[in-house]
Structure formats: structure tokens, C-alpha cells
XYZ file of C-alpha atoms in Angstrom:
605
model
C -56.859 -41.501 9.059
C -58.102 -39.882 5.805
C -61.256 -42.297 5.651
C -61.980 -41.773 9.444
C -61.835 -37.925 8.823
C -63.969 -38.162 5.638
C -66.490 -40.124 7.476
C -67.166 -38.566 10.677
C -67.439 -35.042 8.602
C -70.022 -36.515 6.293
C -71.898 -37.906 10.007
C -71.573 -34.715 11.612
C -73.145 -33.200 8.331
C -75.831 -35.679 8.435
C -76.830 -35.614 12.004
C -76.620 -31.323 12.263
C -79.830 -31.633 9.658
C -81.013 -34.173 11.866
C -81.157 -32.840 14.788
C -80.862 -28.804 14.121
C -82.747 -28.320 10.917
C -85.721 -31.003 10.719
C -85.602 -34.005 8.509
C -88.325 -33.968 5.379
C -88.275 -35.795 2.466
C -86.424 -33.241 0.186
C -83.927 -32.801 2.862
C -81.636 -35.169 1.441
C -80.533 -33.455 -1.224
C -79.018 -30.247 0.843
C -77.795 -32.574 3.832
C -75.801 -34.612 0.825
C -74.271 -31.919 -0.706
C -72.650 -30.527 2.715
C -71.697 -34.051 3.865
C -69.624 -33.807 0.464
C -68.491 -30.079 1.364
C -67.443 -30.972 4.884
C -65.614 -34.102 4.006
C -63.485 -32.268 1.120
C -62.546 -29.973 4.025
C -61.616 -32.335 6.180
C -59.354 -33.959 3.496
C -57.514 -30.611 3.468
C -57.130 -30.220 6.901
C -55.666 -33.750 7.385
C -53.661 -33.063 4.040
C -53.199 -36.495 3.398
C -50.286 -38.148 1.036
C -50.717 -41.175 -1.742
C -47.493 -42.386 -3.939
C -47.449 -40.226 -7.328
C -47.189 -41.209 -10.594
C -43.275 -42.155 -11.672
C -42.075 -39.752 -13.447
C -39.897 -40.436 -16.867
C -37.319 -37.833 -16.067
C -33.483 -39.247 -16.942
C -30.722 -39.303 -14.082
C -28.598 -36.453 -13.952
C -25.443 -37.050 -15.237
C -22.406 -35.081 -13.777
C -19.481 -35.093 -16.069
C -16.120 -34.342 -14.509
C -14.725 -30.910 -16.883
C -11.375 -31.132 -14.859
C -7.781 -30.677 -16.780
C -6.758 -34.130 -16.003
C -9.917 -35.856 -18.261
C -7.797 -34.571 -21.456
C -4.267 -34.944 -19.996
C -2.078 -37.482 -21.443
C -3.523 -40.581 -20.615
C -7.270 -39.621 -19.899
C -9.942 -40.587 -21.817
C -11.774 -37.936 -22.086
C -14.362 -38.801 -25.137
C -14.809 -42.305 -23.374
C -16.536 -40.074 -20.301
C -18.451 -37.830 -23.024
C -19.717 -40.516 -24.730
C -20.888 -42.756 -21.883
C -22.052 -39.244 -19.575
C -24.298 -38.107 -23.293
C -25.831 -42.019 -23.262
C -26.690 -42.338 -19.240
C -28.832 -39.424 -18.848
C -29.177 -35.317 -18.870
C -25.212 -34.322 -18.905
C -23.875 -31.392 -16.704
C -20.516 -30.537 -17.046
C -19.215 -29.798 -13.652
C -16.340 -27.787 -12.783
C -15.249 -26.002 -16.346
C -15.738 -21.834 -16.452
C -19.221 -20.196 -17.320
C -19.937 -21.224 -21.699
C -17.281 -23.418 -21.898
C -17.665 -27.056 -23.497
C -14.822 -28.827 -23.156
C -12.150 -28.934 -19.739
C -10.151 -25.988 -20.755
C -9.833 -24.700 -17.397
C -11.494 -26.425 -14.760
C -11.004 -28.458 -11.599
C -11.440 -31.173 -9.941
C -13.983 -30.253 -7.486
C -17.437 -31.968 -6.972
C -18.764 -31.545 -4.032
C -21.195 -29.156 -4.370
C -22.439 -30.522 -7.641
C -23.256 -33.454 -6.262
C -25.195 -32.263 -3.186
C -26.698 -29.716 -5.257
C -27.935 -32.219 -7.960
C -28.831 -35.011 -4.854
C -31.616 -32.293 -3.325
C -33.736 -32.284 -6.942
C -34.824 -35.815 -5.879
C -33.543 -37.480 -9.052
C -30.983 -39.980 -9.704
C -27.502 -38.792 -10.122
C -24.372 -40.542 -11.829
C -20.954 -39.062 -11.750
C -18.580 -40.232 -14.417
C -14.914 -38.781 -13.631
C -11.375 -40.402 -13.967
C -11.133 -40.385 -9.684
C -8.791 -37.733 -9.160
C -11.079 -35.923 -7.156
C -9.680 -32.583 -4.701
C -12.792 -32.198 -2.701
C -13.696 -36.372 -2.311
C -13.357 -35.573 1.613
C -16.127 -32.669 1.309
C -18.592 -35.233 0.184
C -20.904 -36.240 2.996
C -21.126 -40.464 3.212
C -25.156 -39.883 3.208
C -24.999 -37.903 -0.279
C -22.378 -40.418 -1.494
C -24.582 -43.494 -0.729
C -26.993 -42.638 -3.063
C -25.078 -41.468 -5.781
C -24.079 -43.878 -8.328
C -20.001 -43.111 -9.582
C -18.349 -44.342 -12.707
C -14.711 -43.996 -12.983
C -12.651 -43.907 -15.713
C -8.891 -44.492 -14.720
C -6.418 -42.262 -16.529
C -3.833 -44.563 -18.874
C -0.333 -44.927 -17.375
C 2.344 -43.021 -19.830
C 5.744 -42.187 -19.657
C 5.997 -37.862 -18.847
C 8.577 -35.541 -17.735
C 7.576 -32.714 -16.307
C 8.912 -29.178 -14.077
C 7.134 -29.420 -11.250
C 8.563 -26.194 -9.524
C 9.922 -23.311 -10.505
C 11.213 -20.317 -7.977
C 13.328 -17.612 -8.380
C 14.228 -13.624 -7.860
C 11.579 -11.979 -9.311
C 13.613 -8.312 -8.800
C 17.025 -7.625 -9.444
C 19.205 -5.257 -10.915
C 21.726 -5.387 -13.764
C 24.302 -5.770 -11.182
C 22.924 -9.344 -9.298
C 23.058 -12.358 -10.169
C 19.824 -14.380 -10.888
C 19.230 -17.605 -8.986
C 16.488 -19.642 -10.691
C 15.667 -23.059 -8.793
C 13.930 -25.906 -10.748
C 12.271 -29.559 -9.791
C 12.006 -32.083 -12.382
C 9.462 -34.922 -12.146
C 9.533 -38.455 -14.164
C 6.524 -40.092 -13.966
C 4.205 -43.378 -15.684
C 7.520 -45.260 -15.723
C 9.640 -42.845 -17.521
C 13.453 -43.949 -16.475
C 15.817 -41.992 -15.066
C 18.004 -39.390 -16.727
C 19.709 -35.824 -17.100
C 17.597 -33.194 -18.619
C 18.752 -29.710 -20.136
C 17.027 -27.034 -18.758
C 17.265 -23.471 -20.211
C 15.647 -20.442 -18.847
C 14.300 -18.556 -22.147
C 12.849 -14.919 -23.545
C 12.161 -15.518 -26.937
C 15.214 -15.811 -28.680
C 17.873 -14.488 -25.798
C 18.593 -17.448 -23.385
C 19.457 -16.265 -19.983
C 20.233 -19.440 -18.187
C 21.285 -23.019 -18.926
C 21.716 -26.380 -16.331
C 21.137 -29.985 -15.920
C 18.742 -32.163 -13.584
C 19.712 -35.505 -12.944
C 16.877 -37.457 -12.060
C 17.470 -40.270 -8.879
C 16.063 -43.605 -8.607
C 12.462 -42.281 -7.532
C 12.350 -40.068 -10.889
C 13.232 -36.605 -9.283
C 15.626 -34.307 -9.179
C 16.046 -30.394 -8.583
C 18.565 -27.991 -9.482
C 19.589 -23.946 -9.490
C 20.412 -22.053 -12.741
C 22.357 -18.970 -11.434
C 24.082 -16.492 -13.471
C 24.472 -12.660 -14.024
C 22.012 -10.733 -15.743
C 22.164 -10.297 -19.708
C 22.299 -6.565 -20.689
C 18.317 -6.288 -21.209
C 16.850 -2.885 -20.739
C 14.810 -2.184 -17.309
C 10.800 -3.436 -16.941
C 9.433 -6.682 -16.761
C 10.889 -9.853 -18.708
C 8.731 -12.787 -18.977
C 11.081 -16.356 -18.871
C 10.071 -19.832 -20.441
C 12.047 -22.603 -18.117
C 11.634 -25.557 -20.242
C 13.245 -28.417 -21.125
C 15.373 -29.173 -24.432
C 14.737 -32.900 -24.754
C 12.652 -34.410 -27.054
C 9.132 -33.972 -26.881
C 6.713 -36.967 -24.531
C 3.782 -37.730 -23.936
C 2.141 -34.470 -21.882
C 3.982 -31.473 -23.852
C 1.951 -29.311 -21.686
C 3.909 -29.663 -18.327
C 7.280 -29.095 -19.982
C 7.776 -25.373 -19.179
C 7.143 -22.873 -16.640
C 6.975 -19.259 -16.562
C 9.007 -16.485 -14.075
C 8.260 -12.762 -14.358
C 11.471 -10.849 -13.551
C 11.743 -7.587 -13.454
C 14.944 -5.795 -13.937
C 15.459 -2.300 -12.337
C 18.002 0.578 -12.412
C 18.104 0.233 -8.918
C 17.778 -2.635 -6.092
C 14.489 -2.537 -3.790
C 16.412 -2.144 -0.311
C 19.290 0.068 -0.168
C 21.359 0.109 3.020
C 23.563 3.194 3.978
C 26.571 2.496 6.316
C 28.351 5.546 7.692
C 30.749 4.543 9.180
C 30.544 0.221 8.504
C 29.542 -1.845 12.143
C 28.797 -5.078 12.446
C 25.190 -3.807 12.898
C 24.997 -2.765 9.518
C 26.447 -6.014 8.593
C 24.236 -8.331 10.247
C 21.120 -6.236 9.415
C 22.259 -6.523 5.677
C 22.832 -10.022 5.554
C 19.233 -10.764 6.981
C 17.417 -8.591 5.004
C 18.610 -10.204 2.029
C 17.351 -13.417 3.515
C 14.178 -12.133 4.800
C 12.877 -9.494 1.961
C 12.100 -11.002 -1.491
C 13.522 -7.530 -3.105
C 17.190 -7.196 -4.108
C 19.397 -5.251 -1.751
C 22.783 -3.276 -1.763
C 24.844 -2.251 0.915
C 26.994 1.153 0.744
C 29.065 1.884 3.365
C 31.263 5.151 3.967
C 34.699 3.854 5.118
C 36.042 7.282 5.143
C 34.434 10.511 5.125
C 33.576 10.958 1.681
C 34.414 7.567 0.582
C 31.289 4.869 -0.087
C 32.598 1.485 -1.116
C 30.006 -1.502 -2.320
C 29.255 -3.879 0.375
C 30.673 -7.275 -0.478
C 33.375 -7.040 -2.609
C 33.996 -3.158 -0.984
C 34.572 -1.882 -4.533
C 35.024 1.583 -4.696
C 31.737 4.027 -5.944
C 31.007 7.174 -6.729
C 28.945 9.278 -3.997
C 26.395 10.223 -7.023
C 25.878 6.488 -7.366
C 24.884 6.194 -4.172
C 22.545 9.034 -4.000
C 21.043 8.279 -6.742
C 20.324 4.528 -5.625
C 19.096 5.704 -2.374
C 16.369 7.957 -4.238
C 15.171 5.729 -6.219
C 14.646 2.705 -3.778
C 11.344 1.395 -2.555
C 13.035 1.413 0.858
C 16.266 2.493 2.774
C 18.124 2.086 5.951
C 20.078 4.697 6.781
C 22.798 3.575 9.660
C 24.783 7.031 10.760
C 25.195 10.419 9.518
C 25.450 9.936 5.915
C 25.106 13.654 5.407
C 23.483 14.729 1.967
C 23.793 11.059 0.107
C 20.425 9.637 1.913
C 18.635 13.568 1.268
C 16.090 13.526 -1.635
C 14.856 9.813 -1.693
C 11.549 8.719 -2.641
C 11.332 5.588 -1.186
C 7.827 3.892 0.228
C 9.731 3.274 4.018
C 12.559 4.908 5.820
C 14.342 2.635 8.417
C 16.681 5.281 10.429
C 19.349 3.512 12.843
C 20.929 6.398 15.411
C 24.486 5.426 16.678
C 26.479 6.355 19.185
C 28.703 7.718 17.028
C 26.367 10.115 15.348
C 25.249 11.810 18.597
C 29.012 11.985 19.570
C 29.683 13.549 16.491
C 26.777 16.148 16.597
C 24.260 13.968 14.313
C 20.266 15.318 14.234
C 19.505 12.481 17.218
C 16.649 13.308 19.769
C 17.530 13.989 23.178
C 19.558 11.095 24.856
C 18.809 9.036 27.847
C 20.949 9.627 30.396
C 23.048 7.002 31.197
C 22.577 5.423 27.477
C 25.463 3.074 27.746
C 25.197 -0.607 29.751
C 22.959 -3.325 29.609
C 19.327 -2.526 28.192
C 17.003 -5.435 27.773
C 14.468 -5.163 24.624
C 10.920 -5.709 25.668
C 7.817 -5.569 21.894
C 5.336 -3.045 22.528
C 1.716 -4.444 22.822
C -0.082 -2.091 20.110
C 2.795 -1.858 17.842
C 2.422 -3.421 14.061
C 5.210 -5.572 15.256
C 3.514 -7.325 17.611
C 1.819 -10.004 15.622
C 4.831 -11.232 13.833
C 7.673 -10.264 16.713
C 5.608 -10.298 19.637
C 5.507 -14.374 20.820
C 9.385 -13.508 21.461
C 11.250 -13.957 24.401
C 13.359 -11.167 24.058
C 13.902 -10.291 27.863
C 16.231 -13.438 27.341
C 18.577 -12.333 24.864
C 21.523 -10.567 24.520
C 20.892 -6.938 25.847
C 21.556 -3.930 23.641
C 24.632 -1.508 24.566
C 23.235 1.847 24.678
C 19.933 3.527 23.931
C 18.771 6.610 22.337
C 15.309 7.876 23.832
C 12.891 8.578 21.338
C 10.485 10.811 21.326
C 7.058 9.391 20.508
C 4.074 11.741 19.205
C 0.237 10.796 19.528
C 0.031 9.767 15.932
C 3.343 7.263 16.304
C 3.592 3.698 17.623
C 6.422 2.101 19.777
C 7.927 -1.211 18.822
C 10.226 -1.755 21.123
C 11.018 -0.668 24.644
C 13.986 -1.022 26.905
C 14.943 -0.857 30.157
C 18.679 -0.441 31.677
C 19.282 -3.795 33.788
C 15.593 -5.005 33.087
C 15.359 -2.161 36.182
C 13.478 1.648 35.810
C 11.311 3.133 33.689
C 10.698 1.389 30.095
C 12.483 4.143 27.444
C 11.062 4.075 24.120
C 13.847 2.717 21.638
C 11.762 2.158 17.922
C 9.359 4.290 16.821
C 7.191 4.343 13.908
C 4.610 6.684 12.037
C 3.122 6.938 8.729
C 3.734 10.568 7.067
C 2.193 12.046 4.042
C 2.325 8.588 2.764
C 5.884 7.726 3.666
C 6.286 5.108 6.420
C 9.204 6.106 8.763
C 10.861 3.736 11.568
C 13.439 4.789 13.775
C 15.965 2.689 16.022
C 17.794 4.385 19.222
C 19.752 0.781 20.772
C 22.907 -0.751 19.690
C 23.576 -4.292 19.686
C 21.028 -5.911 18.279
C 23.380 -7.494 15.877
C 24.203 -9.821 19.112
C 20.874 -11.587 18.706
C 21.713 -12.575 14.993
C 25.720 -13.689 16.293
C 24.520 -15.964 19.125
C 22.035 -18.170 16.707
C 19.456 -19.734 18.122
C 16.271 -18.469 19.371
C 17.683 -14.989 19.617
C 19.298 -15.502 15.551
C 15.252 -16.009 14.640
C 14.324 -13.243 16.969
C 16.406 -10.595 14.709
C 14.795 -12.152 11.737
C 11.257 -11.746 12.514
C 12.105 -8.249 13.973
C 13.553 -7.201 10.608
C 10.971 -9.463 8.920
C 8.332 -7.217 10.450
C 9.786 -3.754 10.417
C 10.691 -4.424 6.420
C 7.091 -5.554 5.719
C 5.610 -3.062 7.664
C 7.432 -0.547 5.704
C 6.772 -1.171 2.664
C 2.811 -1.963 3.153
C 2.451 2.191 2.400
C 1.265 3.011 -0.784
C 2.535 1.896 -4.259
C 2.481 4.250 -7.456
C 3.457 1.257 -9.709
C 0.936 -1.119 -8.382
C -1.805 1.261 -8.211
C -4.713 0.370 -6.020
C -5.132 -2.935 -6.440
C -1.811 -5.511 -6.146
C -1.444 -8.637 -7.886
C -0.744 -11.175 -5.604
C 1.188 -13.257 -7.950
C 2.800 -12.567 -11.426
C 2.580 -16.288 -12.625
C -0.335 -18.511 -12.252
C -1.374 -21.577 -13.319
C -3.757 -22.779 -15.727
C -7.195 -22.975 -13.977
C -5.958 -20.936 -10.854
C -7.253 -16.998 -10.907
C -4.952 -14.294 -10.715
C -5.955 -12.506 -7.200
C -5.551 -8.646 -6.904
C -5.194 -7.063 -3.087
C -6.953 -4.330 -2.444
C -4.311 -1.639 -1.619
C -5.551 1.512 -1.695
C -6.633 4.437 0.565
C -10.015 3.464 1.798
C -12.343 0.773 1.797
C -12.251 -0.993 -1.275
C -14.043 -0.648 -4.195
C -15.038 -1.697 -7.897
C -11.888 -1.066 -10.110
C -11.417 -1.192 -13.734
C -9.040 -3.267 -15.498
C -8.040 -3.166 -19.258
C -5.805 -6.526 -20.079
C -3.641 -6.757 -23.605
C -2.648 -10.064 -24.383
C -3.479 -13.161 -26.737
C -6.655 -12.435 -28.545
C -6.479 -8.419 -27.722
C -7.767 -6.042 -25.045
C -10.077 -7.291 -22.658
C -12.064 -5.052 -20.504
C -12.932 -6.138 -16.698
C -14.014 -5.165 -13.350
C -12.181 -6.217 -10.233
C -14.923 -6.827 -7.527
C -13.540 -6.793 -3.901
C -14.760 -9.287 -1.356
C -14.562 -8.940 2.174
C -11.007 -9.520 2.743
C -9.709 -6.949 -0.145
C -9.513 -9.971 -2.689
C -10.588 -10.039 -6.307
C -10.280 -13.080 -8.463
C -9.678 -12.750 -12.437
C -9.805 -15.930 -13.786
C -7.868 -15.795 -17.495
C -6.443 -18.197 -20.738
C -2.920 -18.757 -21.023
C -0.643 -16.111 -21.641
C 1.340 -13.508 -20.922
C -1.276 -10.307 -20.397
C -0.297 -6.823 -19.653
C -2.472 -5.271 -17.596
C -3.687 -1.362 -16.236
C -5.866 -0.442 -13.830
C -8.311 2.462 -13.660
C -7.049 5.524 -11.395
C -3.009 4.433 -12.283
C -0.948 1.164 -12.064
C -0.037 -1.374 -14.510
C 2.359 -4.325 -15.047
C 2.816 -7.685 -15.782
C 0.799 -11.221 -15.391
C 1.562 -14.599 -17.111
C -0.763 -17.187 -17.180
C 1.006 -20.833 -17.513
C 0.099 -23.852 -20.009
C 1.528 -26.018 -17.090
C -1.526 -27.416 -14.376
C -1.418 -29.524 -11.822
C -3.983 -31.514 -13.295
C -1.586 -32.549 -16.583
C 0.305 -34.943 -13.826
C -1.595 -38.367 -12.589
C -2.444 -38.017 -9.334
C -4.187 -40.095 -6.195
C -8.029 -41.462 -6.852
C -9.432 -40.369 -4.165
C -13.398 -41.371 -5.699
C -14.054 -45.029 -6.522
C -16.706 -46.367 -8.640
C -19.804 -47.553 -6.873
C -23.786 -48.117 -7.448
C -26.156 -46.071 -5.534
C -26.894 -47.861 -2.207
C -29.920 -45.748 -1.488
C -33.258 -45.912 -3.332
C -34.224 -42.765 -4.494
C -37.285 -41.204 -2.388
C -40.278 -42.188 -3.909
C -42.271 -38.723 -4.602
C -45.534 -38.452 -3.250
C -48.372 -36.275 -3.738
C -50.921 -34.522 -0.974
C -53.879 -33.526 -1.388
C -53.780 -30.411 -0.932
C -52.304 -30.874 -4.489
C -54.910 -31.840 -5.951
C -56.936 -28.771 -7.278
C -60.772 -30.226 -7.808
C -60.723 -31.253 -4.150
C -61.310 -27.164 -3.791
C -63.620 -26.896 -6.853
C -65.559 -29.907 -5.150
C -65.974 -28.264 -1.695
C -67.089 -24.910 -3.718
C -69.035 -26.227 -5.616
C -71.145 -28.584 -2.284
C -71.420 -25.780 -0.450
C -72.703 -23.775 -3.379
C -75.307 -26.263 -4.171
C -76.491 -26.801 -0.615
C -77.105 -23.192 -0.663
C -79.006 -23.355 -3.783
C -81.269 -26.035 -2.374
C -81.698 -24.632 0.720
C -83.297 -21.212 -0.751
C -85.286 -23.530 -3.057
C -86.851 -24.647 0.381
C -87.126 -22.023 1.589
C -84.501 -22.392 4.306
C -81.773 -19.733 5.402
């Protein structure tokens, strides 16, 4: 194609002097030089290719930087030294500067499809235990040549999983459960476990490991007299010391306050307030205490009904993040300065002159529950079939303003007009629900589909309520108070407002750092950090606690997911055009230039 285009320019250049312009004997020269001209420009247009020099560049090597290449058993300067002697070395998946896996992943993916698009060769050299092997597309794969390096098999124990109460009082009882791991052959056995801060231990228990090399357990015990704020707890093992000492402990933030989270007022005691304390104990990750008023005047401790002071109960019910109030309980529930006020009205508070709203006539009977539409409860409580439950037995109408939402509705004998029976609204930054039915409890007593229905109803209310604005938190949340090694810490945007950049000042090993948490789309900022515990305040108010654990996923063997192979596809041979090649231009200047020259030396135009 090139040579046919070169040659029928250079004959239409030859033929237009032929024909057009005359043909004398010092025409040659002119007619020559834009044959030459015209075929350089036809070269172009047809922008033809030829194969290009090979290049001497080395493959790119992409060296796995995960944990698990310098866990027990990896062979991590094997990789190094075979990565530095194949070609140009990238460390993939380690933080920005860093040399050596101190925090990184096991994630490829995108290294590999990045590196595959520069046309070179590319090697991987990893130990196999890939997270992302899935992500990588079989055409990118093909030609990518893989060299594993299979971790060595050692005997480890490890705590794979450690949960507990992360708020509590002086008062509870802390529940701490822990999973134990044996793994590379190490046999069966009991290990002490102690939960730990510095020299005071809290908890102590055993794990006997089964045939398979697990076992789990729950340290529980009351609460050593430690003064209120956050108390950072080493769950370790007391054995002797093997192979990976880095997967030996975990860390739990607890943080003890003078008073619990949730605080339930009962006046006088029903099995409402019963049932609605059990399940938000088993719903709400906060601590809560039941008080209930079994004569006027009289508040006893739910549970064990031991006998308290009215000032203790006030002064628990001011300084809780949320309270249910359940009756008249007169001047005790005044004063509080809780996040979220759940109000329950009761028959016998409007018999007995209580501040309810204006009652439905004909409140008592059957009154079937029905989740309103545009309520916050909908998402979590509205797949329910509540029209098949037990109905409530009697209703307090509820007044609903323009700024307030309606949870629930209910109508007497699933007949008549559908009465407003929870309301909601958020006030000066207090988030305020109240209930008008009775009976719900029946939901929770007749199990089932109706038991779960109570649950996510509570479920919902609680977490609506306390979604209002923190003081301690500030405006940013952290999502979690322990993370691992490699994993960011995420903050939640929770402020007034879209969200914005927010400064953060962390103390911990090494000093203070200074940092600013950038929001995404979702509200979510990432801080990735060493180990340690850090204690951290953010700009505008709010401070507290985050630990960062030795203990990684990575430090345990886990599947190879990546197996060693050659590249099955050449590399594309690189080619050149010509439109690459800059003298083709100078040479059509440089024709055309010299035609005109001759031409005005013959006195042509």
C-alpha cells in the first residue's frame, strides 16, 4: 500500500509537468523535486507502520509488600532477592515511602493491569495469598508471568476474635468473648487467656482447643474499681511464646461511665416496660438500667429490684445518652440531657391526670399497628407484617405537627380512620419519640415473626434516636475504636451540614501527629496509622480513643488463590509509523522548497 501510494504520487507529479506545464530539458529537475514532495505526503496520509527497533528495557517486576511475605513462615528476602535480580522492582501494595511490608495488603489487581498497559513484560513474585486473584481479568493474567513463593508451614497459636461491651458502668458486668486458632500443625490444648491494662488484670479464662485446633470462650466478670474514661485492654495469651508472636493479643477499648447509655423509667412496672427492657439490652450495643417506681416515691433497680435512692435515679436519667420514660415519673425524668427521649403514655397516666394529648375516643379494644411510609422507621421496620400480629389494647391519639413524622398508625378492628400512635421530631437538637398504644409487649411474648417485629421496631426507634448530635464525638465519629494492622481507622461524618475538611491532632507512639480528615461522598474518611494506642481530637470539639492492633489477618496462612505460571502471551511487538519519523516532514519541506527555487530560476510561477 505504502509503495503503491509513493508511486502513483511521484506519476501524478510527473505527468502534471507533462501535460500542464511543458516538458524542456531543464524541466527535470523541478518535476523531480515535487515527485519527492508529493510522495512524502502521501506517506503521511497513508501513515504507514514498520516493526521498531527492540528496545532493552527490563520486565517490570511487581513485588508482593503484603503482611503475610514477613509472617512466620514467609520468605520474604527470598522474593526481594529474586524480584531485585528479574527486572525493575515495584513494590506493590505497602503505604506511600515505605520499603519493607509494614502495612500493606494483599491486593494486585490493579498493579498488574496498570503495569500490563506500558507494553512491557511483567513478573509478579508473591507467596499466593492473593485477596483480589478474582479481580484479575484471564486476558491480563495470560500474559503475565507469576512466581510464587509458598509460605513455610509452622506451628502458631493465635486469637482470632475478640468481642465484647465496649460501654459499661461500674455497676455491670463485662462479657469479653474470645476465639482461639491452632494452626501449621500445632496440637491441641488449653490456653490461659487474660484480659490486661498494664499491670491491673481485669479478666482471666481458658480455651480448650478441639480436634480441628479451635476453640472459643467468654471471660465475664464485674468491673475493677478504675476511674471513668476510656481503658484500653490487651487479651493475650500466657503461654509460652511460638512461632508468629504477633497474632497473640488483641485489643478492646472499653469505656467505663458514671452512668449506663439507656436508662429506662418504669412508673408504675408493666410487662411493657419489661419486655422493652429486655430487648433493648439485646438490640443496643450501650449498657442499660431499668428503674421502676413500685410505689409512689419508691424506685427499685430492675433485676434484682434493689432498693435506690430517687437522687440516683435522677441523676442517671440526666446524664444518659438516651431515656425511656414509661408513666408519670413526676420530677425524676425532669432535667436530662440525653441525645433521644423515648416517651411511652399509659393508660394509667391519663387516668391519673398525666400531661397526655387528647385521647381517642374509644381508646380501649383491638387496634392493629400499621409503619408509616415516610417515617425513619420504615427502612428497617417497614418489610413487617404487622397487620398480623397481636393488636395493641388501647391507643392514645397523638397529635402530629408539620415538622414531625409518624411511625406507626393504628386502626380499632383494622376498621376507621388510621389514628396516629408514634410520633417523632427532632428539637433544638434533641430527638423526641412518643408512643400512645399498649400491648406491644404481646409481639415480643408470642415469638416468632411478631418477637423479631418488636426487635426491629425498638432496633429502629433506639438508632434513630440516638443518630442526633454528639458533643463527645464531635463532628466526625470513629467508626471503630480497634483496628487492625493495615486496615484504616474510618471517621463518619456527623455533623450539621454537608461535610467538610476537619482537623485532627493524634498523640500516641512517636508523638503528635497532625492530619486532615477528607470526606468522600458517603461522609467517610480513612486515616490509615502504625500500631498503637493514639488519642485523638478533632478541630471544632470531640476527642477520644483509637487503638491500632499488632494482630493482621495476614500473620495467619491462608488460601493461594495465585499460582505460578509463564506468560502465555507474547508481548506486542511495538511498531513505529511514519508519521514518527520527523525527516519525512523536513524532506517534503525541503522538495517543495526546492521546486520552487527552480521554478523562479526558469522563470516559471
Amino acid at each position: 500500500m505504502a509503495a503503491l501510494a509513493v508511486g502513483l504520487a511521484a506519476l501524478a507529479a510527473l505527468l502534471s509537468y507533462r501535460l500542464l506545464e511543458g516538458w524542456t530539458g531543464g524541466t527535470w529537475l523541478p518535476a523531480g523535486l515535487r515527485a519527492a514532495g508529493w510522495a512524502a505526503i502521501a506517506l503521511l496520509l497513508v501513515n504507514a507502520s514498520c516493526p521498531a527497533t527492540p528496545t532493552s528495557n527490563p520486565p517490570v517486576v511487581l513485588l508482593d509488600g503484603s503482611l503475610s511475605m514477613q509472617a512466620a513462615g514467609g520468605r520474604w528476602a527470598e522474593a526481594l532477592a529474586l524480584a531485585r535480580q528479574s527486572g525493575e522492582l515495584r513494590l506493590v501494595g505497602v503505604p506511600p515511602g515505605d520499603s519493607t511490608p509494614s502495612a500493606g495488603r494483599s491486593r494486585l489487581a490493579a498493579a498488574i493491569a496498570g503495569a500490563r498497559s506500558a507494553g512491557r513484560r511483567v513478573i509478579v513474585v508473591t507467596d499466593g495469598e492473593i485477596e483480589d486473584a478474582g479481580d484479575i481479568p484471564p486476558g491480563v493474567l495470560e500474559g503475565t508471568a507469576v512466581r510464587v513463593l509458598e509460605r513455610r508451614q509452622v506451628p502458631d497459636l493465635a486469637l482470632t476474635r475478640v468481642q465484647g461491651t465496649t460501654r459499661l458502668t461500674r455497676s455491670d458486668s463485662l462479657r469479653i468473648e474470645v476465639e482461639a486458632m491452632a494452626v501449621g500443625g500445632a496440637p491441641p490444648r488449653r490456653l490461659e487467656v487474660e484480659a490486661r491494662e498494664g499491670e491491673r488484670i481485669w479478666l482471666r479464662g481458658t480455651i480448650g482447643l478441639d480436634a480441628a485446633g479451635r476453640g472459643r470462650t467468654t471471660l465475664a466478670g464485674p468491673v475493677p474499681a478504675v476511674a471513668p474514661g476510656a481503658h484500653v485492654l490487651a487479651i493475650r495469651m500466657t503461654t509460652s511464646a511460638d512461632a508468629e508472636p504477633r497474632d497473640d493479643a488483641r485489643l478492646l477499648v472499653v469505656s467505663v461511665v458514671p452512668t449506663p447509655g439507656i436508662v429506662l423509667l418504669a412508673s408504675p412496672p408493666t410487662w411493657e416496660s419489661r419486655f422493652l427492657l429486655e430487648t433493648l439490652r439485646d438490640v443496643s450495643a450501650l449498657p442499660a438500667l431499668g428503674y421502676l417506681e413500685t410505689e409512689p416515691g419508691h424506685w427499685r433497680r430492675a433485676g434484682d429490684l434493689h432498693s435506690v435512692p430517687s437522687g440516683e435515679v435522677a441523676d442517671a436519667a440526666r446524664r444518659a445518652d438516651l431515656l425511656v420514660v414509661l408513666g408519670s415519673t413526676g420530677s425524676v425524668g425532669r432535667g436530662t440531657r440525653a441525645r433521644g427521649v423515648w416517651t411511652w403514655l399509659t393508660a394509667w397516666e391519663r387516668e391519673s391526670g398525666g400531661p397526655a394529648p387528647e385521647t381517642a375516643s374509644g381508646s380501649d379494644g383491638d387496634w392493629y399497628v400499621s409503619v408509616g411510609p415516610m417515617s425513619p422507621l420504615a427502612a428497617l421496620a417497614g418489610g413487617l407484617a404487622t397487620d398480623s400480629f397481636p393488636p395493641g389494647t388501647a391507643v392514645t391519639e397523638l397529635p402530629a405537627g408539620p415538622s414531625d413524622w409518624v411511625g406507626l398508625t393504628a386502626q380499632a378492628a383494622r376498621r376507621g380512620t388510621p389514628r396516629p400512635v408514634l410520633v417523632g421530631r427532632d428539637s433544638a437538637g434533641v430527638r423526641r419519640v412518643v408512643t400512645g398504644i399498649e400491648g406491644l409487649w404481646r409481639w415480643a411474648f408470642r415469638g416468632g415473626s411478631s418477637e423479631q417485629g418488636y426487635r426491629s421496631l425498638v432496633s429502629a426507634t433506639v438508632s434513630w434516636l440516638l443518630g442526633g448530635a454528639d458533643s463527645a464525638s464531635g463532628r466526625a465519629r470513629l467508626q471503630r475504636h480497634v483496628v487492625e494492622r493495615g486496615r484504616p481507622a474510618v471517621f463518619e461524618w456527623s455533623g450539621t451540614g454537608p461535610a467538610e475538611p476537619l482537623a485532627v491532632e493524634l498523640t500516641g507512639p512517636g508523638g503528635v501527629r497532625r492530619d486532615t480528615l477528607v470526606f468522600d461522598g458517603a461522609g467517610r474518611s480513612e486515616l490509615l496509622l502504625p500500631p498503637g494506642v493514639w488519642r485523638y481530637r478533632l478541630g471544632g470539639g470531640g476527642e477520644g480513643t483509637l487503638a491500632v492492633e499488632e494482630y493482621s489477618d495476614e500473620w495467619l496462612p491462608g488460601p493461594r488463590t495465585l499460582a505460578a505460571r509463564e506468560a502465555l502471551v507474547e508481548q506486542t511487538k511495538a511498531r513505529v509509523t511514519v508519521r514518527g519519523w520527523l525527516w519525512l516532514f523536513g524532506a517534503a519541506v525541503t522538495a517543495f522548497a526546492g521546486e520552487w527555487f527552480a521554478r523562479r530560476r526558469m522563470g516559471l510561477r
